């Protein structure tokens, strides 16, 4: 890890490929990314949803297979908002992301803004 890289739940501060077309990118990562993949920039902190967990990867694979553009989606237990962000980037017209943890709501809102999907994703407690 370079001196400017911040550690994250991504292991060594490296992006993680998730699904067929996404790349979970940790904060502070500024190296060139594969242009064929869609980045999801995530600040996770203590909140679940870095992209490394198999359940997140399986849910994302299901979204890639089944989500139709223009659909509405509900993300229960949104954590970092990774699945809500991916749904928006896959063309969901609106996404409601819910979590009972106030820190998760704060982090998910920030991640939605950082990924340019805050207009499509509502994050609530």
mmCIF file of the C-alpha atoms, coordinates in Angstrom:
data_MODEL
# 
_entry.id   MODEL 
# 
loop_
_atom_site.group_PDB 
_atom_site.id 
_atom_site.type_symbol 
_atom_site.label_atom_id 
_atom_site.label_alt_id 
_atom_site.label_comp_id 
_atom_site.label_asym_id 
_atom_site.label_entity_id 
_atom_site.label_seq_id 
_atom_site.pdbx_PDB_ins_code 
_atom_site.Cartn_x 
_atom_site.Cartn_y 
_atom_site.Cartn_z 
_atom_site.occupancy 
_atom_site.B_iso_or_equiv 
_atom_site.pdbx_formal_charge 
_atom_site.auth_seq_id 
_atom_site.auth_comp_id 
_atom_site.auth_asym_id 
_atom_site.auth_atom_id 
_atom_site.pdbx_PDB_model_num 
ATOM 1   C CA . UNK A 1 1   ? 0.000   0.000   0.000   1.00 0.00 ? 1   UNK A CA 1 
ATOM 2   C CA . UNK A 1 2   ? 1.340   3.402   -0.903  1.00 0.00 ? 2   UNK A CA 1 
ATOM 3   C CA . UNK A 1 3   ? 1.733   6.005   1.862   1.00 0.00 ? 3   UNK A CA 1 
ATOM 4   C CA . UNK A 1 4   ? -1.249  7.967   0.491   1.00 0.00 ? 4   UNK A CA 1 
ATOM 5   C CA . UNK A 1 5   ? -3.627  5.021   0.331   1.00 0.00 ? 5   UNK A CA 1 
ATOM 6   C CA . UNK A 1 6   ? -6.098  4.590   3.136   1.00 0.00 ? 6   UNK A CA 1 
ATOM 7   C CA . UNK A 1 7   ? -6.788  1.110   4.501   1.00 0.00 ? 7   UNK A CA 1 
ATOM 8   C CA . UNK A 1 8   ? -10.324 -0.146  3.984   1.00 0.00 ? 8   UNK A CA 1 
ATOM 9   C CA . UNK A 1 9   ? -12.449 -3.247  4.219   1.00 0.00 ? 9   UNK A CA 1 
ATOM 10  C CA . UNK A 1 10  ? -11.202 -4.022  0.712   1.00 0.00 ? 10  UNK A CA 1 
ATOM 11  C CA . UNK A 1 11  ? -8.210  -5.795  2.187   1.00 0.00 ? 11  UNK A CA 1 
ATOM 12  C CA . UNK A 1 12  ? -5.244  -3.839  0.889   1.00 0.00 ? 12  UNK A CA 1 
ATOM 13  C CA . UNK A 1 13  ? -6.926  -0.728  -0.418  1.00 0.00 ? 13  UNK A CA 1 
ATOM 14  C CA . UNK A 1 14  ? -7.425  -2.330  -3.828  1.00 0.00 ? 14  UNK A CA 1 
ATOM 15  C CA . UNK A 1 15  ? -10.604 -2.332  -5.929  1.00 0.00 ? 15  UNK A CA 1 
ATOM 16  C CA . UNK A 1 16  ? -12.698 -5.496  -5.879  1.00 0.00 ? 16  UNK A CA 1 
ATOM 17  C CA . UNK A 1 17  ? -14.460 -6.746  -8.993  1.00 0.00 ? 17  UNK A CA 1 
ATOM 18  C CA . UNK A 1 18  ? -18.054 -7.567  -8.146  1.00 0.00 ? 18  UNK A CA 1 
ATOM 19  C CA . UNK A 1 19  ? -20.427 -9.110  -10.608 1.00 0.00 ? 19  UNK A CA 1 
ATOM 20  C CA . UNK A 1 20  ? -19.812 -8.937  -14.336 1.00 0.00 ? 20  UNK A CA 1 
ATOM 21  C CA . UNK A 1 21  ? -19.558 -5.198  -14.684 1.00 0.00 ? 21  UNK A CA 1 
ATOM 22  C CA . UNK A 1 22  ? -18.809 -3.486  -11.373 1.00 0.00 ? 22  UNK A CA 1 
ATOM 23  C CA . UNK A 1 23  ? -15.710 -2.541  -9.446  1.00 0.00 ? 23  UNK A CA 1 
ATOM 24  C CA . UNK A 1 24  ? -15.938 -1.548  -5.756  1.00 0.00 ? 24  UNK A CA 1 
ATOM 25  C CA . UNK A 1 25  ? -13.329 1.166   -5.341  1.00 0.00 ? 25  UNK A CA 1 
ATOM 26  C CA . UNK A 1 26  ? -12.038 2.143   -1.877  1.00 0.00 ? 26  UNK A CA 1 
ATOM 27  C CA . UNK A 1 27  ? -11.545 5.758   -0.825  1.00 0.00 ? 27  UNK A CA 1 
ATOM 28  C CA . UNK A 1 28  ? -8.317  7.369   -1.895  1.00 0.00 ? 28  UNK A CA 1 
ATOM 29  C CA . UNK A 1 29  ? -7.719  4.916   -4.753  1.00 0.00 ? 29  UNK A CA 1 
ATOM 30  C CA . UNK A 1 30  ? -6.584  6.993   -7.703  1.00 0.00 ? 30  UNK A CA 1 
ATOM 31  C CA . UNK A 1 31  ? -4.989  4.503   -10.097 1.00 0.00 ? 31  UNK A CA 1 
ATOM 32  C CA . UNK A 1 32  ? -6.455  3.987   -13.589 1.00 0.00 ? 32  UNK A CA 1 
ATOM 33  C CA . UNK A 1 33  ? -9.461  1.663   -13.658 1.00 0.00 ? 33  UNK A CA 1 
ATOM 34  C CA . UNK A 1 34  ? -10.581 -0.826  -16.301 1.00 0.00 ? 34  UNK A CA 1 
ATOM 35  C CA . UNK A 1 35  ? -12.841 1.261   -18.585 1.00 0.00 ? 35  UNK A CA 1 
ATOM 36  C CA . UNK A 1 36  ? -14.996 -1.817  -19.272 1.00 0.00 ? 36  UNK A CA 1 
ATOM 37  C CA . UNK A 1 37  ? -16.101 -1.874  -15.606 1.00 0.00 ? 37  UNK A CA 1 
ATOM 38  C CA . UNK A 1 38  ? -18.415 0.534   -13.795 1.00 0.00 ? 38  UNK A CA 1 
ATOM 39  C CA . UNK A 1 39  ? -16.817 1.853   -10.598 1.00 0.00 ? 39  UNK A CA 1 
ATOM 40  C CA . UNK A 1 40  ? -18.746 2.144   -7.350  1.00 0.00 ? 40  UNK A CA 1 
ATOM 41  C CA . UNK A 1 41  ? -16.745 4.344   -5.012  1.00 0.00 ? 41  UNK A CA 1 
ATOM 42  C CA . UNK A 1 42  ? -17.358 3.319   -1.409  1.00 0.00 ? 42  UNK A CA 1 
ATOM 43  C CA . UNK A 1 43  ? -16.460 4.706   1.953   1.00 0.00 ? 43  UNK A CA 1 
ATOM 44  C CA . UNK A 1 44  ? -17.439 1.861   4.270   1.00 0.00 ? 44  UNK A CA 1 
ATOM 45  C CA . UNK A 1 45  ? -15.888 2.609   7.651   1.00 0.00 ? 45  UNK A CA 1 
ATOM 46  C CA . UNK A 1 46  ? -17.677 0.393   10.172  1.00 0.00 ? 46  UNK A CA 1 
ATOM 47  C CA . UNK A 1 47  ? -20.700 -0.165  7.931   1.00 0.00 ? 47  UNK A CA 1 
ATOM 48  C CA . UNK A 1 48  ? -21.382 -3.473  6.125   1.00 0.00 ? 48  UNK A CA 1 
ATOM 49  C CA . UNK A 1 49  ? -21.165 -3.498  2.355   1.00 0.00 ? 49  UNK A CA 1 
ATOM 50  C CA . UNK A 1 50  ? -17.641 -3.177  0.969   1.00 0.00 ? 50  UNK A CA 1 
ATOM 51  C CA . UNK A 1 51  ? -18.348 -5.627  -1.846  1.00 0.00 ? 51  UNK A CA 1 
ATOM 52  C CA . UNK A 1 52  ? -16.064 -8.325  -0.451  1.00 0.00 ? 52  UNK A CA 1 
ATOM 53  C CA . UNK A 1 53  ? -18.747 -10.430 1.259   1.00 0.00 ? 53  UNK A CA 1 
ATOM 54  C CA . UNK A 1 54  ? -20.250 -13.307 -0.772  1.00 0.00 ? 54  UNK A CA 1 
ATOM 55  C CA . UNK A 1 55  ? -23.827 -12.256 0.050   1.00 0.00 ? 55  UNK A CA 1 
ATOM 56  C CA . UNK A 1 56  ? -23.215 -8.803  -1.440  1.00 0.00 ? 56  UNK A CA 1 
ATOM 57  C CA . UNK A 1 57  ? -21.643 -10.361 -4.524  1.00 0.00 ? 57  UNK A CA 1 
ATOM 58  C CA . UNK A 1 58  ? -24.546 -12.796 -4.980  1.00 0.00 ? 58  UNK A CA 1 
ATOM 59  C CA . UNK A 1 59  ? -27.128 -10.018 -4.587  1.00 0.00 ? 59  UNK A CA 1 
ATOM 60  C CA . UNK A 1 60  ? -25.286 -7.917  -7.133  1.00 0.00 ? 60  UNK A CA 1 
ATOM 61  C CA . UNK A 1 61  ? -25.178 -10.825 -9.588  1.00 0.00 ? 61  UNK A CA 1 
ATOM 62  C CA . UNK A 1 62  ? -28.960 -11.216 -9.176  1.00 0.00 ? 62  UNK A CA 1 
ATOM 63  C CA . UNK A 1 63  ? -29.454 -7.483  -9.831  1.00 0.00 ? 63  UNK A CA 1 
ATOM 64  C CA . UNK A 1 64  ? -27.364 -7.726  -12.987 1.00 0.00 ? 64  UNK A CA 1 
ATOM 65  C CA . UNK A 1 65  ? -29.479 -10.638 -14.239 1.00 0.00 ? 65  UNK A CA 1 
ATOM 66  C CA . UNK A 1 66  ? -32.959 -9.492  -13.250 1.00 0.00 ? 66  UNK A CA 1 
ATOM 67  C CA . UNK A 1 67  ? -33.192 -5.715  -12.862 1.00 0.00 ? 67  UNK A CA 1 
ATOM 68  C CA . UNK A 1 68  ? -34.952 -4.032  -15.757 1.00 0.00 ? 68  UNK A CA 1 
ATOM 69  C CA . UNK A 1 69  ? -34.293 -0.378  -16.606 1.00 0.00 ? 69  UNK A CA 1 
ATOM 70  C CA . UNK A 1 70  ? -36.995 1.868   -15.182 1.00 0.00 ? 70  UNK A CA 1 
ATOM 71  C CA . UNK A 1 71  ? -37.796 -0.519  -12.318 1.00 0.00 ? 71  UNK A CA 1 
ATOM 72  C CA . UNK A 1 72  ? -38.250 0.522   -8.695  1.00 0.00 ? 72  UNK A CA 1 
ATOM 73  C CA . UNK A 1 73  ? -36.175 -1.250  -6.049  1.00 0.00 ? 73  UNK A CA 1 
ATOM 74  C CA . UNK A 1 74  ? -36.217 -1.561  -2.253  1.00 0.00 ? 74  UNK A CA 1 
ATOM 75  C CA . UNK A 1 75  ? -32.894 -2.243  -0.512  1.00 0.00 ? 75  UNK A CA 1 
ATOM 76  C CA . UNK A 1 76  ? -33.506 -3.404  3.076   1.00 0.00 ? 76  UNK A CA 1 
ATOM 77  C CA . UNK A 1 77  ? -30.464 -3.265  5.334   1.00 0.00 ? 77  UNK A CA 1 
ATOM 78  C CA . UNK A 1 78  ? -28.663 -1.042  2.850   1.00 0.00 ? 78  UNK A CA 1 
ATOM 79  C CA . UNK A 1 79  ? -25.386 -0.670  4.783   1.00 0.00 ? 79  UNK A CA 1 
ATOM 80  C CA . UNK A 1 80  ? -23.047 1.354   2.569   1.00 0.00 ? 80  UNK A CA 1 
ATOM 81  C CA . UNK A 1 81  ? -25.677 1.510   -0.170  1.00 0.00 ? 81  UNK A CA 1 
ATOM 82  C CA . UNK A 1 82  ? -23.614 -0.589  -2.570  1.00 0.00 ? 82  UNK A CA 1 
ATOM 83  C CA . UNK A 1 83  ? -26.606 -2.519  -3.943  1.00 0.00 ? 83  UNK A CA 1 
ATOM 84  C CA . UNK A 1 84  ? -28.792 0.584   -4.198  1.00 0.00 ? 84  UNK A CA 1 
ATOM 85  C CA . UNK A 1 85  ? -25.992 2.378   -6.074  1.00 0.00 ? 85  UNK A CA 1 
ATOM 86  C CA . UNK A 1 86  ? -25.520 -0.580  -8.416  1.00 0.00 ? 86  UNK A CA 1 
ATOM 87  C CA . UNK A 1 87  ? -29.275 -0.724  -9.076  1.00 0.00 ? 87  UNK A CA 1 
ATOM 88  C CA . UNK A 1 88  ? -29.295 2.964   -9.983  1.00 0.00 ? 88  UNK A CA 1 
ATOM 89  C CA . UNK A 1 89  ? -26.308 2.483   -12.291 1.00 0.00 ? 89  UNK A CA 1 
ATOM 90  C CA . UNK A 1 90  ? -28.120 -0.466  -13.901 1.00 0.00 ? 90  UNK A CA 1 
ATOM 91  C CA . UNK A 1 91  ? -31.017 1.824   -14.749 1.00 0.00 ? 91  UNK A CA 1 
ATOM 92  C CA . UNK A 1 92  ? -33.460 1.598   -11.837 1.00 0.00 ? 92  UNK A CA 1 
ATOM 93  C CA . UNK A 1 93  ? -35.707 4.655   -11.961 1.00 0.00 ? 93  UNK A CA 1 
ATOM 94  C CA . UNK A 1 94  ? -35.965 4.895   -8.196  1.00 0.00 ? 94  UNK A CA 1 
ATOM 95  C CA . UNK A 1 95  ? -34.452 3.076   -5.253  1.00 0.00 ? 95  UNK A CA 1 
ATOM 96  C CA . UNK A 1 96  ? -35.420 3.240   -1.594  1.00 0.00 ? 96  UNK A CA 1 
ATOM 97  C CA . UNK A 1 97  ? -32.530 2.166   0.640   1.00 0.00 ? 97  UNK A CA 1 
ATOM 98  C CA . UNK A 1 98  ? -33.422 1.531   4.287   1.00 0.00 ? 98  UNK A CA 1 
ATOM 99  C CA . UNK A 1 99  ? -31.249 0.786   7.302   1.00 0.00 ? 99  UNK A CA 1 
ATOM 100 C CA . UNK A 1 100 ? -31.883 0.906   11.050  1.00 0.00 ? 100 UNK A CA 1 
ATOM 101 C CA . UNK A 1 101 ? -28.361 2.135   11.801  1.00 0.00 ? 101 UNK A CA 1 
ATOM 102 C CA . UNK A 1 102 ? -27.938 5.925   11.696  1.00 0.00 ? 102 UNK A CA 1 
ATOM 103 C CA . UNK A 1 103 ? -24.268 5.602   10.686  1.00 0.00 ? 103 UNK A CA 1 
ATOM 104 C CA . UNK A 1 104 ? -25.222 3.330   7.780   1.00 0.00 ? 104 UNK A CA 1 
ATOM 105 C CA . UNK A 1 105 ? -27.772 5.910   6.616   1.00 0.00 ? 105 UNK A CA 1 
ATOM 106 C CA . UNK A 1 106 ? -25.138 8.662   6.773   1.00 0.00 ? 106 UNK A CA 1 
ATOM 107 C CA . UNK A 1 107 ? -22.560 6.551   4.905   1.00 0.00 ? 107 UNK A CA 1 
ATOM 108 C CA . UNK A 1 108 ? -25.044 5.357   2.273   1.00 0.00 ? 108 UNK A CA 1 
ATOM 109 C CA . UNK A 1 109 ? -26.191 8.927   1.570   1.00 0.00 ? 109 UNK A CA 1 
ATOM 110 C CA . UNK A 1 110 ? -22.586 10.066  1.175   1.00 0.00 ? 110 UNK A CA 1 
ATOM 111 C CA . UNK A 1 111 ? -21.804 7.112   -1.108  1.00 0.00 ? 111 UNK A CA 1 
ATOM 112 C CA . UNK A 1 112 ? -24.864 7.807   -3.268  1.00 0.00 ? 112 UNK A CA 1 
ATOM 113 C CA . UNK A 1 113 ? -23.746 11.420  -3.658  1.00 0.00 ? 113 UNK A CA 1 
ATOM 114 C CA . UNK A 1 114 ? -20.158 10.372  -4.449  1.00 0.00 ? 114 UNK A CA 1 
ATOM 115 C CA . UNK A 1 115 ? -21.452 8.038   -7.163  1.00 0.00 ? 115 UNK A CA 1 
ATOM 116 C CA . UNK A 1 116 ? -23.820 10.551  -8.728  1.00 0.00 ? 116 UNK A CA 1 
ATOM 117 C CA . UNK A 1 117 ? -27.009 8.622   -7.937  1.00 0.00 ? 117 UNK A CA 1 
ATOM 118 C CA . UNK A 1 118 ? -28.450 10.677  -5.074  1.00 0.00 ? 118 UNK A CA 1 
ATOM 119 C CA . UNK A 1 119 ? -31.309 11.767  -7.340  1.00 0.00 ? 119 UNK A CA 1 
ATOM 120 C CA . UNK A 1 120 ? -32.361 8.164   -7.932  1.00 0.00 ? 120 UNK A CA 1 
ATOM 121 C CA . UNK A 1 121 ? -31.702 6.719   -4.475  1.00 0.00 ? 121 UNK A CA 1 
ATOM 122 C CA . UNK A 1 122 ? -33.499 7.795   -1.292  1.00 0.00 ? 122 UNK A CA 1 
ATOM 123 C CA . UNK A 1 123 ? -31.753 6.608   1.875   1.00 0.00 ? 123 UNK A CA 1 
ATOM 124 C CA . UNK A 1 124 ? -33.873 6.517   5.047   1.00 0.00 ? 124 UNK A CA 1 
ATOM 125 C CA . UNK A 1 125 ? -33.851 5.111   8.547   1.00 0.00 ? 125 UNK A CA 1 
# 
